[in-house]
C-alpha atoms as a printed R data frame, in Angstrom:
   type eleno elety resid chain resno      x       y       z
1  ATOM     1    CA   MET     A     1  0.000   0.000   0.000
2  ATOM     2    CA   LEU     A     2  2.836   2.376   0.849
3  ATOM     3    CA   TRP     A     3  4.404   1.704  -2.562
4  ATOM     4    CA   VAL     A     4  1.174   2.698  -4.316
5  ATOM     5    CA   ILE     A     5  0.956   5.900  -2.279
6  ATOM     6    CA   ILE     A     6  4.524   6.914  -3.086
7  ATOM     7    CA   PHE     A     7  4.665   5.917  -6.742
8  ATOM     8    CA   TYR     A     8  1.143   6.824  -7.836
9  ATOM     9    CA   ILE     A     9 -0.329   9.448  -5.516
10 ATOM    10    CA   SER     A    10  2.788  11.358  -4.420
11 ATOM    11    CA   ASN     A    11  4.546  11.147  -7.777
12 ATOM    12    CA   PRO     A    12  4.039  14.858  -8.655
13 ATOM    13    CA   LEU     A    13  5.839  15.857  -5.432
14 ATOM    14    CA   PHE     A    14  9.033  14.037  -6.448
15 ATOM    15    CA   ILE     A    15 10.445  15.879  -9.452
16 ATOM    16    CA   GLY     A    16 13.135  13.362 -10.413
17 ATOM    17    CA   LEU     A    17 10.892  10.297 -10.138
18 ATOM    18    CA   ASP     A    18  9.528   8.866 -13.384
19 ATOM    19    CA   SER     A    19  5.904   7.781 -13.578
20 ATOM    20    CA   VAL     A    20  5.203   4.081 -13.067
21 ATOM    21    CA   PRO     A    21  4.662   3.223 -16.769
22 ATOM    22    CA   GLU     A    22  8.088   4.756 -17.541
23 ATOM    23    CA   LEU     A    23  9.907   2.687 -14.889
24 ATOM    24    CA   SER     A    24 11.684  -0.501 -15.899
25 ATOM    25    CA   GLY     A    25 10.472  -3.848 -14.629
26 ATOM    26    CA   ILE     A    26 13.553  -4.386 -12.487
27 ATOM    27    CA   THR     A    27 12.983  -1.043 -10.753
28 ATOM    28    CA   ILE     A    28  9.401  -1.933  -9.910
29 ATOM    29    CA   VAL     A    29 10.350  -5.390  -8.625
30 ATOM    30    CA   SER     A    30 13.279  -3.997  -6.619
31 ATOM    31    CA   THR     A    31 11.257  -1.259  -4.944
32 ATOM    32    CA   LEU     A    32  8.370  -3.631  -4.198
33 ATOM    33    CA   SER     A    33 10.838  -6.071  -2.636
34 ATOM    34    CA   LEU     A    34 12.346  -3.331  -0.488
35 ATOM    35    CA   PHE     A    35  8.913  -2.233   0.698
36 ATOM    36    CA   VAL     A    36  7.957  -5.834   1.528
37 ATOM    37    CA   CYS     A    37 11.174  -6.259   3.538
38 ATOM    38    CA   TYR     A    38 10.485  -2.979   5.335
39 ATOM    39    CA   GLY     A    39  6.938  -4.078   6.150
40 ATOM    40    CA   LEU     A    40  8.127  -7.447   7.443
41 ATOM    41    CA   PHE     A    41 10.740  -5.765   9.630
42 ATOM    42    CA   ILE     A    42  8.191  -3.392  11.143
43 ATOM    43    CA   GLY     A    43  5.662  -6.201  11.620
44 ATOM    44    CA   TYR     A    44  8.148  -8.489  13.355
45 ATOM    45    CA   SER     A    45  9.401  -5.623  15.520
46 ATOM    46    CA   ILE     A    46  5.886  -4.827  16.709
47 ATOM    47    CA   SER     A    47  5.133  -8.511  17.300
48 ATOM    48    CA   TYR     A    48  8.366  -9.004  19.251
49 ATOM    49    CA   GLU     A    49  7.703  -5.959  21.422
50 ATOM    50    CA   TYR     A    50  4.142  -7.141  22.119
51 ATOM    51    CA   GLU     A    51  5.328 -10.613  23.112
52 ATOM    52    CA   MET     A    52  8.056  -9.201  25.358
53 ATOM    53    CA   GLU     A    53  5.555  -6.959  27.141
54 ATOM    54    CA   LYS     A    54  3.185  -9.886  27.566
55 ATOM    55    CA   TYR     A    55  5.996 -12.142  28.846
56 ATOM    56    CA   THR     A    56  7.486  -9.637  31.319
57 ATOM    57    CA   GLY     A    57  4.108  -8.355  32.471
58 ATOM    58    CA   THR     A    58  4.883  -4.652  32.076
Protein backbone atom coordinates (compact mmCIF):
# COMPACT_ATOMS: atom_id res chain seq x y z
CA MET A 1 0.00 0.00 0.00
CA LEU A 2 2.84 2.38 0.85
CA TRP A 3 4.40 1.70 -2.56
CA VAL A 4 1.17 2.70 -4.32
CA ILE A 5 0.96 5.90 -2.28
CA ILE A 6 4.52 6.91 -3.09
CA PHE A 7 4.66 5.92 -6.74
CA TYR A 8 1.14 6.82 -7.84
CA ILE A 9 -0.33 9.45 -5.52
CA SER A 10 2.79 11.36 -4.42
CA ASN A 11 4.55 11.15 -7.78
CA PRO A 12 4.04 14.86 -8.66
CA LEU A 13 5.84 15.86 -5.43
CA PHE A 14 9.03 14.04 -6.45
CA ILE A 15 10.44 15.88 -9.45
CA GLY A 16 13.13 13.36 -10.41
CA LEU A 17 10.89 10.30 -10.14
CA ASP A 18 9.53 8.87 -13.38
CA SER A 19 5.90 7.78 -13.58
CA VAL A 20 5.20 4.08 -13.07
CA PRO A 21 4.66 3.22 -16.77
CA GLU A 22 8.09 4.76 -17.54
CA LEU A 23 9.91 2.69 -14.89
CA SER A 24 11.68 -0.50 -15.90
CA GLY A 25 10.47 -3.85 -14.63
CA ILE A 26 13.55 -4.39 -12.49
CA THR A 27 12.98 -1.04 -10.75
CA ILE A 28 9.40 -1.93 -9.91
CA VAL A 29 10.35 -5.39 -8.63
CA SER A 30 13.28 -4.00 -6.62
CA THR A 31 11.26 -1.26 -4.94
CA LEU A 32 8.37 -3.63 -4.20
CA SER A 33 10.84 -6.07 -2.64
CA LEU A 34 12.35 -3.33 -0.49
CA PHE A 35 8.91 -2.23 0.70
CA VAL A 36 7.96 -5.83 1.53
CA CYS A 37 11.17 -6.26 3.54
CA TYR A 38 10.49 -2.98 5.34
CA GLY A 39 6.94 -4.08 6.15
CA LEU A 40 8.13 -7.45 7.44
CA PHE A 41 10.74 -5.76 9.63
CA ILE A 42 8.19 -3.39 11.14
CA GLY A 43 5.66 -6.20 11.62
CA TYR A 44 8.15 -8.49 13.35
CA SER A 45 9.40 -5.62 15.52
CA ILE A 46 5.89 -4.83 16.71
CA SER A 47 5.13 -8.51 17.30
CA TYR A 48 8.37 -9.00 19.25
CA GLU A 49 7.70 -5.96 21.42
CA TYR A 50 4.14 -7.14 22.12
CA GLU A 51 5.33 -10.61 23.11
CA MET A 52 8.06 -9.20 25.36
CA GLU A 53 5.56 -6.96 27.14
CA LYS A 54 3.19 -9.89 27.57
CA TYR A 55 6.00 -12.14 28.85
CA THR A 56 7.49 -9.64 31.32
CA GLY A 57 4.11 -8.36 32.47
CA THR A 58 4.88 -4.65 32.08
